[in-house]
Amino acid sequence: MTAHADREGRTDAPGRTDAPLTAEAPGLAGTTGRPEATGLAGAADRAQVAGRTGVWFIGARGSVATTATAGCAAIAAGLHPPTGMVTETPPFAGSGLPALTDLVFGGHDTLDCPLSKRAEALADGGVLPHGLPSAVRAELDAADAEIRPGGPLPGDTRTDQELIAAFAADLTDFAHRHDLARIVVINVASTEPAPGPGDTRLPASSLYAAAALRAGCSYANFTPSTGLRTPALTDTVASSGLPHAGRDGKTGQTLLRSVLAPMFLQRALAVRAWSGSNLLGGGDGAALADPAAAAAKNAGKERVLADTFGTAPEGEVHIDDVPAMGDWKTAWDHIAFDGFLGSRMILQTIWQGCDSALAAPLVLDLARLLARAHEAGISGPLPELGFYFKDPDGGTSAALAEQYATLLSFAERLRDQA
């Protein structure tokens, strides 16, 4: 299965599960799993004045996490504008979101490449501006010092419960050392295949998600991987009292689909077929060369059309690994539709861009919104954040305009509670 640093790195499947999963953890205060009863509670009491928020990336040394960490530092220092950050637009003023300067970064990964080196590689590939890694080297080094070994690595004999306890301990230690009010855990690791019917172990993404709940952290899964969406965690999620926001970030091709599909529906134009193709490189391309991982990724792309039209049009999405493209990708859509009196028409779109540069501002938005929701005592699934996901928690309209209106209403709700 894929794991950890997004666009690069894999791990073996974890070993056997010995006990039912609960929100309780040895060494953590309380037994309910709610944030006020976890190991973060003491840190939260100490941090109310400072208001510092932890952002814990699963896949902390990957392209998305590195871009987000470097970008946050650059924006906070006034080196670059917050392009792509919806939470930095006027409707979110006064909503009580944590300041970018109050975000503290850490995470899990199985790779050991320093963030500064990863940032330099991204700058060489044109993803980050030239010179930015040097300008924010101190911030990258500070975040790199907070990255803990992920797992399971080959030969790791720990059970699911032991892995969850270890990951949760990393989170509570992070909170205590930095006097954090709260932590938001965001999965930006490589896509893993969906679990098979005979699998007896949780996938890596679900181990990290369970650890987040155990440590009293809000959670978002920016990947198509399983995360919280497993029957083994259903009861724990429901009883945790923690906000969570969705699965599979909406950054490029699916973003465009969520705009175009409602257009066809509202103009009463019958879509006969909708096909797509993606060409991408880097570790993400390599991970999605696995047919099982690609199937998990494509499910979200197709879901937007099915949710809009009531049924998915004829056609498929294909993903091709082109290593020479590096961190860049091209997405192409071919839409066949009928016009008045059955006239046959076609719309083709081409999207060329860098997924990590598209995703980074969104995960920073999610970290701020989830932290604020947690502070405001809002718990459970947040369909209000469906704007950011192909597969939101709690269900919501698939149309981007409607999702944006819902997000703005959520910002107003947070402002009223500030």
Tab-separated table of C-alpha atoms in Angstrom:
chain	number	residue	atom	x	y	z
A	1	MET	CA	0.000	0.000	0.000
A	2	THR	CA	1.101	3.572	-0.497
A	3	ALA	CA	1.844	5.680	2.526
A	4	HIS	CA	3.383	8.825	3.909
A	5	ALA	CA	5.258	11.326	1.785
A	6	ASP	CA	2.840	12.251	-0.954
A	7	ARG	CA	4.055	11.524	-4.473
A	8	GLU	CA	6.775	9.283	-3.084
A	9	GLY	CA	7.369	6.322	-0.794
A	10	ARG	CA	5.563	3.114	0.102
A	11	THR	CA	5.327	0.867	3.110
A	12	ASP	CA	4.352	-2.700	3.717
A	13	ALA	CA	0.934	-3.557	5.099
A	14	PRO	CA	0.629	-3.451	8.889
A	15	GLY	CA	0.444	-6.583	11.013
A	16	ARG	CA	-2.432	-8.125	12.974
A	17	THR	CA	-5.076	-6.325	15.020
A	18	ASP	CA	-5.287	-7.619	18.594
A	19	ALA	CA	-8.136	-5.602	20.080
A	20	PRO	CA	-11.129	-3.470	19.098
A	21	LEU	CA	-10.290	0.115	18.317
A	22	THR	CA	-11.330	2.702	20.868
A	23	ALA	CA	-10.533	6.329	21.560
A	24	GLU	CA	-8.710	5.368	24.724
A	25	ALA	CA	-4.935	5.282	24.867
A	26	PRO	CA	-2.527	4.162	27.572
A	27	GLY	CA	-0.885	7.150	29.175
A	28	LEU	CA	-3.521	9.633	28.006
A	29	ALA	CA	-5.882	11.312	30.406
A	30	GLY	CA	-9.535	10.342	30.371
A	31	THR	CA	-11.402	7.548	28.667
A	32	THR	CA	-14.072	9.138	26.507
A	33	GLY	CA	-11.912	10.181	23.574
A	34	ARG	CA	-13.437	13.650	23.584
A	35	PRO	CA	-10.924	16.500	23.215
A	36	GLU	CA	-11.439	17.752	26.742
A	37	ALA	CA	-10.547	14.314	28.105
A	38	THR	CA	-7.434	13.613	26.070
A	39	GLY	CA	-3.755	14.320	26.475
A	40	LEU	CA	-4.234	17.627	24.657
A	41	ALA	CA	-6.425	19.027	27.410
A	42	GLY	CA	-3.569	20.185	29.626
A	43	ALA	CA	-1.770	21.760	26.686
A	44	ALA	CA	-4.971	23.512	25.623
A	45	ASP	CA	-5.392	25.059	29.064
A	46	ARG	CA	-1.863	26.472	28.912
A	47	ALA	CA	-2.188	27.691	25.334
A	48	GLN	CA	-5.381	29.715	25.418
A	49	VAL	CA	-3.486	32.995	25.604
A	50	ALA	CA	-0.967	32.146	22.883
A	51	GLY	CA	-3.592	30.421	20.706
A	52	ARG	CA	-0.992	28.361	18.878
A	53	THR	CA	-2.352	25.636	16.594
A	54	GLY	CA	-0.498	22.526	15.489
A	55	VAL	CA	-0.764	21.339	11.886
A	56	TRP	CA	0.286	17.693	11.697
A	57	PHE	CA	0.776	16.330	8.193
A	58	ILE	CA	0.662	12.641	7.352
A	59	GLY	CA	3.179	12.628	4.531
A	60	ALA	CA	5.033	15.575	6.065
A	61	ARG	CA	8.018	15.399	3.705
A	62	GLY	CA	5.981	15.134	0.518
A	63	SER	CA	5.301	17.797	-2.086
A	64	VAL	CA	2.004	19.085	-0.684
A	65	ALA	CA	3.172	19.316	2.933
A	66	THR	CA	6.499	20.902	1.964
A	67	THR	CA	4.782	23.447	-0.274
A	68	ALA	CA	2.241	24.278	2.444
A	69	THR	CA	4.894	24.644	5.142
A	70	ALA	CA	7.163	26.807	2.998
A	71	GLY	CA	4.219	28.790	1.646
A	72	CYS	CA	2.829	29.531	5.091
A	73	ALA	CA	6.209	30.861	6.194
A	74	ALA	CA	6.548	32.990	3.060
A	75	ILE	CA	3.074	34.513	3.421
A	76	ALA	CA	3.516	35.142	7.160
A	77	ALA	CA	6.791	36.953	6.417
A	78	GLY	CA	5.166	39.088	3.723
A	79	LEU	CA	7.293	37.565	0.957
A	80	HIS	CA	4.312	36.438	-1.137
A	81	PRO	CA	0.563	37.139	-1.234
A	82	PRO	CA	-1.859	34.410	-0.061
A	83	THR	CA	-2.972	33.471	-3.572
A	84	GLY	CA	-5.378	30.522	-3.494
A	85	MET	CA	-6.160	30.830	0.227
A	86	VAL	CA	-9.911	31.344	0.477
A	87	THR	CA	-9.635	31.999	4.216
A	88	GLU	CA	-7.571	35.113	3.470
A	89	THR	CA	-10.421	36.711	1.510
A	90	PRO	CA	-12.748	39.376	3.052
A	91	PRO	CA	-15.695	37.050	3.904
A	92	PHE	CA	-13.516	35.304	6.502
A	93	ALA	CA	-12.354	38.427	8.299
A	94	GLY	CA	-13.424	38.338	11.916
A	95	SER	CA	-14.189	34.605	11.906
A	96	GLY	CA	-11.605	33.958	14.616
A	97	LEU	CA	-9.353	31.769	12.481
A	98	PRO	CA	-5.840	31.187	13.820
A	99	ALA	CA	-3.254	33.483	12.287
A	100	LEU	CA	-0.721	31.961	9.925
A	101	THR	CA	1.997	33.084	12.324
A	102	ASP	CA	0.389	30.914	15.044
A	103	LEU	CA	0.582	27.659	13.078
A	104	VAL	CA	3.214	25.135	14.196
A	105	PHE	CA	4.052	22.325	11.771
A	106	GLY	CA	5.006	18.699	12.328
A	107	GLY	CA	4.002	15.289	11.060
A	108	HIS	CA	4.693	11.659	10.303
A	109	ASP	CA	6.628	10.245	7.387
A	110	THR	CA	8.634	7.183	6.473
A	111	LEU	CA	11.164	9.200	4.451
A	112	ASP	CA	14.179	10.959	5.933
A	113	CYS	CA	14.882	13.621	3.293
A	114	PRO	CA	15.096	16.990	5.145
A	115	LEU	CA	12.356	19.468	4.305
A	116	SER	CA	14.917	22.025	3.182
A	117	LYS	CA	16.258	19.585	0.583
A	118	ARG	CA	12.744	18.672	-0.518
A	119	ALA	CA	11.934	22.368	-0.898
A	120	GLU	CA	15.072	22.910	-2.978
A	121	ALA	CA	14.021	20.081	-5.281
A	122	LEU	CA	10.573	21.641	-5.659
A	123	ALA	CA	12.161	25.007	-6.457
A	124	ASP	CA	14.374	23.338	-9.077
A	125	GLY	CA	11.205	21.889	-10.620
A	126	GLY	CA	9.479	25.267	-10.713
A	127	VAL	CA	6.921	24.428	-8.018
A	128	LEU	CA	8.358	26.858	-5.454
A	129	PRO	CA	9.794	30.260	-6.387
A	130	HIS	CA	13.538	30.396	-6.853
A	131	GLY	CA	15.229	31.430	-3.619
A	132	LEU	CA	12.241	30.711	-1.390
A	133	PRO	CA	13.763	27.608	0.303
A	134	SER	CA	16.697	29.713	1.487
A	135	ALA	CA	14.460	32.552	2.625
A	136	VAL	CA	12.357	30.252	4.863
A	137	ARG	CA	15.106	27.787	5.794
A	138	ALA	CA	14.661	28.375	9.538
A	139	GLU	CA	10.942	27.600	9.376
A	140	LEU	CA	11.543	24.487	7.278
A	141	ASP	CA	14.205	23.246	9.697
A	142	ALA	CA	11.901	23.858	12.668
A	143	ALA	CA	9.117	21.862	11.021
A	144	ASP	CA	11.540	19.125	9.993
A	145	ALA	CA	12.611	18.714	13.620
A	146	GLU	CA	8.963	17.897	14.446
A	147	ILE	CA	8.577	15.079	11.913
A	148	ARG	CA	8.413	11.636	13.503
A	149	PRO	CA	8.931	8.230	11.884
A	150	GLY	CA	5.765	6.833	10.376
A	151	GLY	CA	4.964	3.261	9.707
A	152	PRO	CA	4.637	0.474	9.500
A	153	LEU	CA	7.961	-0.008	7.765
A	154	PRO	CA	9.037	-3.393	6.416
A	155	GLY	CA	9.640	-5.760	9.303
A	156	ASP	CA	7.559	-3.728	11.765
A	157	THR	CA	5.854	-6.293	14.013
A	158	ARG	CA	3.689	-3.863	15.982
A	159	THR	CA	-0.055	-4.472	16.047
A	160	ASP	CA	-2.595	-1.889	14.959
A	161	GLN	CA	-3.212	-0.889	18.563
A	162	GLU	CA	0.497	-0.447	19.229
A	163	LEU	CA	0.940	1.676	16.106
A	164	ILE	CA	-2.062	3.844	16.946
A	165	ALA	CA	-0.795	4.359	20.498
A	166	ALA	CA	2.669	5.325	19.221
A	167	PHE	CA	1.292	7.807	16.685
A	168	ALA	CA	-1.066	9.322	19.269
A	169	ALA	CA	1.828	9.700	21.713
A	170	ASP	CA	3.724	11.662	19.052
A	171	LEU	CA	0.776	14.027	18.767
A	172	THR	CA	0.357	14.625	22.489
A	173	ASP	CA	4.103	15.122	22.907
A	174	PHE	CA	4.020	17.705	20.099
A	175	ALA	CA	1.162	19.522	21.839
A	176	HIS	CA	2.839	19.554	25.245
A	177	ARG	CA	6.237	20.732	24.026
A	178	HIS	CA	4.764	23.638	22.060
A	179	ASP	CA	1.886	24.481	24.413
A	180	LEU	CA	-0.602	24.060	21.589
A	181	ALA	CA	-4.263	24.832	22.056
A	182	ARG	CA	-5.189	22.146	19.526
A	183	ILE	CA	-3.871	20.120	16.612
A	184	VAL	CA	-5.357	19.491	13.183
A	185	VAL	CA	-4.198	16.274	11.506
A	186	ILE	CA	-4.296	16.350	7.691
A	187	ASN	CA	-3.487	13.355	5.515
A	188	VAL	CA	-1.579	14.419	2.387
A	189	ALA	CA	0.213	11.105	1.822
A	190	SER	CA	0.264	9.024	-1.341
A	191	THR	CA	-2.986	7.333	-2.326
A	192	GLU	CA	-3.277	3.796	-0.987
A	193	PRO	CA	-5.434	1.042	-2.517
A	194	ALA	CA	-8.825	0.482	-0.922
A	195	PRO	CA	-8.811	-2.416	1.570
A	196	GLY	CA	-9.874	-5.787	0.202
A	197	PRO	CA	-12.677	-7.865	1.738
A	198	GLY	CA	-10.169	-10.293	3.258
A	199	ASP	CA	-7.879	-7.706	4.832
A	200	THR	CA	-7.579	-8.179	8.588
A	201	ARG	CA	-5.538	-5.058	9.251
A	202	LEU	CA	-6.347	-1.390	9.011
A	203	PRO	CA	-4.673	0.516	6.179
A	204	ALA	CA	-2.006	3.010	7.210
A	205	SER	CA	-4.314	5.985	6.627
A	206	SER	CA	-6.814	4.584	9.139
A	207	LEU	CA	-4.099	3.989	11.742
A	208	TYR	CA	-3.173	7.663	11.591
A	209	ALA	CA	-6.824	8.720	11.633
A	210	ALA	CA	-7.450	6.583	14.723
A	211	ALA	CA	-4.400	8.138	16.391
A	212	ALA	CA	-5.762	11.620	15.664
A	213	LEU	CA	-9.045	10.768	17.383
A	214	ARG	CA	-7.237	9.164	20.288
A	215	ALA	CA	-5.149	12.295	20.816
A	216	GLY	CA	-8.189	14.588	20.565
A	217	CYS	CA	-7.296	16.141	17.204
A	218	SER	CA	-9.621	17.270	14.425
A	219	TYR	CA	-8.955	15.524	11.133
A	220	ALA	CA	-9.127	15.934	7.362
A	221	ASN	CA	-8.195	13.379	4.718
A	222	PHE	CA	-7.000	15.211	1.591
A	223	THR	CA	-6.397	11.871	-0.167
A	224	PRO	CA	-8.739	9.174	-1.531
A	225	SER	CA	-7.354	6.715	1.038
A	226	THR	CA	-9.641	5.116	3.627
A	227	GLY	CA	-8.845	7.275	6.679
A	228	LEU	CA	-11.898	7.481	8.947
A	229	ARG	CA	-14.112	5.690	6.408
A	230	THR	CA	-13.830	2.210	7.889
A	231	PRO	CA	-16.391	0.297	9.978
A	232	ALA	CA	-13.684	-0.284	12.585
A	233	LEU	CA	-13.739	3.438	13.438
A	234	THR	CA	-17.440	4.238	13.052
A	235	ASP	CA	-18.275	4.186	16.757
A	236	THR	CA	-15.064	5.969	17.728
A	237	VAL	CA	-15.702	8.770	15.227
A	238	ALA	CA	-19.276	9.210	16.453
A	239	SER	CA	-18.295	9.383	20.130
A	240	SER	CA	-15.142	11.471	19.730
A	241	GLY	CA	-16.783	14.894	19.775
A	242	LEU	CA	-14.256	16.031	17.171
A	243	PRO	CA	-14.795	17.851	13.867
A	244	HIS	CA	-13.759	16.110	10.633
A	245	ALA	CA	-14.089	17.314	7.105
A	246	GLY	CA	-13.963	14.872	4.206
A	247	ARG	CA	-11.900	12.798	1.855
A	248	ASP	CA	-9.984	13.511	-1.366
A	249	GLY	CA	-9.150	17.156	-2.015
A	250	LYS	CA	-10.635	18.856	-5.058
A	251	THR	CA	-7.821	20.691	-6.810
A	252	GLY	CA	-7.895	20.451	-10.608
A	253	GLN	CA	-9.842	18.258	-13.001
A	254	THR	CA	-12.631	17.525	-10.522
A	255	LEU	CA	-12.816	21.199	-9.530
A	256	LEU	CA	-13.570	22.007	-13.160
A	257	ARG	CA	-16.108	19.176	-13.370
A	258	SER	CA	-17.934	20.532	-10.321
A	259	VAL	CA	-18.388	23.821	-12.207
A	260	LEU	CA	-19.209	22.470	-15.668
A	261	ALA	CA	-21.578	19.640	-14.733
A	262	PRO	CA	-24.169	21.950	-13.092
A	263	MET	CA	-23.962	24.185	-16.169
A	264	PHE	CA	-25.104	21.347	-18.441
A	265	LEU	CA	-27.832	20.348	-15.986
A	266	GLN	CA	-29.156	23.881	-15.517
A	267	ARG	CA	-29.184	24.579	-19.268
A	268	ALA	CA	-31.016	21.273	-19.936
A	269	LEU	CA	-28.224	19.968	-22.166
A	270	ALA	CA	-28.052	16.176	-22.213
A	271	VAL	CA	-24.545	14.882	-21.542
A	272	ARG	CA	-24.052	11.643	-23.477
A	273	ALA	CA	-20.493	10.847	-22.424
A	274	TRP	CA	-17.754	12.371	-20.275
A	275	SER	CA	-14.255	10.915	-20.503
A	276	GLY	CA	-11.011	12.102	-19.020
A	277	SER	CA	-7.307	11.450	-18.900
A	278	ASN	CA	-4.505	12.499	-16.556
A	279	LEU	CA	-0.796	12.582	-17.335
A	280	LEU	CA	1.429	13.090	-14.309
A	281	GLY	CA	4.841	12.202	-12.959
A	282	GLY	CA	6.730	12.196	-9.682
A	283	GLY	CA	5.920	9.881	-6.832
A	284	ASP	CA	2.195	10.527	-7.305
A	285	GLY	CA	2.330	9.200	-10.836
A	286	ALA	CA	4.267	6.174	-9.632
A	287	ALA	CA	1.786	5.516	-6.810
A	288	LEU	CA	-1.210	5.819	-9.125
A	289	ALA	CA	0.368	3.422	-11.603
A	290	ASP	CA	-0.953	0.798	-9.187
A	291	PRO	CA	-4.404	-0.034	-10.644
A	292	ALA	CA	-5.930	-0.366	-7.163
A	293	ALA	CA	-4.677	3.074	-6.107
A	294	ALA	CA	-5.841	4.580	-9.417
A	295	ALA	CA	-9.303	3.070	-8.886
A	296	ALA	CA	-9.536	4.735	-5.481
A	297	LYS	CA	-8.527	8.066	-7.035
A	298	ASN	CA	-10.912	7.819	-9.994
A	299	ALA	CA	-13.897	7.017	-7.790
A	300	GLY	CA	-13.908	10.580	-6.481
A	301	LYS	CA	-13.610	12.099	-9.948
A	302	GLU	CA	-16.592	10.093	-11.199
A	303	ARG	CA	-18.646	10.720	-8.046
A	304	VAL	CA	-18.988	14.430	-8.822
A	305	LEU	CA	-20.735	13.646	-12.119
A	306	ALA	CA	-22.961	10.971	-10.616
A	307	ASP	CA	-23.979	13.270	-7.756
A	308	THR	CA	-24.829	16.083	-10.197
A	309	PHE	CA	-26.659	14.127	-12.897
A	310	GLY	CA	-28.119	11.374	-10.724
A	311	THR	CA	-26.174	8.790	-12.693
A	312	ALA	CA	-22.672	8.799	-14.138
A	313	PRO	CA	-22.479	9.447	-17.904
A	314	GLU	CA	-20.741	6.963	-20.145
A	315	GLY	CA	-16.964	7.299	-20.039
A	316	GLU	CA	-13.975	6.702	-17.789
A	317	VAL	CA	-10.987	8.541	-16.347
A	318	HIS	CA	-7.508	7.216	-17.083
A	319	ILE	CA	-4.306	8.038	-15.206
A	320	ASP	CA	-0.930	7.614	-16.881
A	321	ASP	CA	2.436	7.823	-15.159
A	322	VAL	CA	4.819	10.061	-17.152
A	323	PRO	CA	7.954	10.399	-14.967
A	324	ALA	CA	9.416	13.199	-17.126
A	325	MET	CA	6.563	15.511	-16.024
A	326	GLY	CA	7.801	15.569	-12.422
A	327	ASP	CA	5.376	17.387	-10.096
A	328	TRP	CA	3.330	18.767	-12.977
A	329	LYS	CA	0.294	17.234	-14.613
A	330	THR	CA	-2.072	17.639	-17.551
A	331	ALA	CA	-5.747	16.711	-17.260
A	332	TRP	CA	-7.949	16.445	-20.347
A	333	ASP	CA	-11.734	16.045	-20.498
A	334	HIS	CA	-13.898	15.179	-23.526
A	335	ILE	CA	-17.620	15.935	-23.049
A	336	ALA	CA	-20.163	14.810	-25.650
A	337	PHE	CA	-23.601	16.393	-25.282
A	338	ASP	CA	-26.827	17.027	-27.190
A	339	GLY	CA	-28.189	20.458	-27.980
A	340	PHE	CA	-31.525	21.670	-29.358
A	341	LEU	CA	-33.191	19.234	-31.769
A	342	GLY	CA	-30.526	16.646	-31.019
A	343	SER	CA	-27.585	18.556	-32.466
A	344	ARG	CA	-24.385	16.776	-31.442
A	345	MET	CA	-21.780	18.919	-29.696
A	346	ILE	CA	-18.463	18.444	-27.920
A	347	LEU	CA	-16.620	20.421	-25.240
A	348	GLN	CA	-12.953	19.671	-24.528
A	349	THR	CA	-10.943	21.092	-21.632
A	350	ILE	CA	-7.240	20.969	-20.819
A	351	TRP	CA	-5.951	21.684	-17.302
A	352	GLN	CA	-2.194	22.031	-16.878
A	353	GLY	CA	-0.823	22.712	-13.441
A	354	CYS	CA	0.966	21.576	-10.320
A	355	ASP	CA	-1.143	19.656	-7.819
A	356	SER	CA	0.978	20.541	-4.797
A	357	ALA	CA	0.721	24.278	-5.546
A	358	LEU	CA	-3.042	23.900	-5.963
A	359	ALA	CA	-3.427	21.786	-2.821
A	360	ALA	CA	-1.168	23.703	-0.416
A	361	PRO	CA	-3.416	26.746	0.103
A	362	LEU	CA	-6.429	24.462	0.537
A	363	VAL	CA	-4.843	22.403	3.312
A	364	LEU	CA	-3.851	25.632	5.079
A	365	ASP	CA	-7.471	26.759	4.796
A	366	LEU	CA	-8.671	23.444	6.209
A	367	ALA	CA	-6.230	23.582	9.114
A	368	ARG	CA	-7.494	27.031	10.105
A	369	LEU	CA	-11.188	26.200	9.656
A	370	LEU	CA	-11.014	22.911	11.549
A	371	ALA	CA	-9.036	24.485	14.371
A	372	ARG	CA	-11.614	27.244	14.682
A	373	ALA	CA	-14.507	24.768	14.557
A	374	HIS	CA	-12.835	22.721	17.304
A	375	GLU	CA	-12.349	25.850	19.410
A	376	ALA	CA	-16.014	26.789	18.910
A	377	GLY	CA	-17.159	23.374	20.132
A	378	ILE	CA	-18.429	22.250	16.726
A	379	SER	CA	-18.145	18.486	16.373
A	380	GLY	CA	-18.849	15.694	13.924
A	381	PRO	CA	-18.809	15.820	10.115
A	382	LEU	CA	-18.551	19.264	8.534
A	383	PRO	CA	-20.402	19.233	5.201
A	384	GLU	CA	-19.840	23.010	5.239
A	385	LEU	CA	-16.277	22.257	4.103
A	386	GLY	CA	-17.434	20.253	1.083
A	387	PHE	CA	-16.062	23.076	-1.080
A	388	TYR	CA	-12.634	21.506	-0.606
A	389	PHE	CA	-13.463	17.829	-1.245
A	390	LYS	CA	-14.599	15.379	-3.875
A	391	ASP	CA	-16.138	13.280	-1.096
A	392	PRO	CA	-17.202	15.522	1.822
A	393	ASP	CA	-18.079	14.149	5.231
A	394	GLY	CA	-21.784	14.535	5.931
A	395	GLY	CA	-22.892	14.919	2.313
A	396	THR	CA	-23.408	18.135	0.386
A	397	SER	CA	-24.183	19.418	-3.091
A	398	ALA	CA	-21.550	18.564	-5.683
A	399	ALA	CA	-21.873	21.989	-7.343
A	400	LEU	CA	-19.005	24.325	-6.489
A	401	ALA	CA	-21.152	27.482	-6.378
A	402	GLU	CA	-23.519	25.940	-3.836
A	403	GLN	CA	-20.595	24.598	-1.813
A	404	TYR	CA	-19.019	28.045	-1.760
A	405	ALA	CA	-22.236	29.624	-0.510
A	406	THR	CA	-22.387	27.010	2.264
A	407	LEU	CA	-18.769	27.737	3.176
A	408	LEU	CA	-19.486	31.465	3.451
A	409	SER	CA	-22.437	30.705	5.742
A	410	PHE	CA	-20.074	28.662	7.892
A	411	ALA	CA	-17.656	31.601	8.050
A	412	GLU	CA	-20.534	33.788	9.246
A	413	ARG	CA	-21.432	31.205	11.889
A	414	LEU	CA	-17.842	31.209	13.143
A	415	ARG	CA	-17.837	35.002	13.156
A	416	ASP	CA	-21.014	35.036	15.263
A	417	GLN	CA	-19.323	32.727	17.776
A	418	ALA	CA	-16.027	34.611	17.859
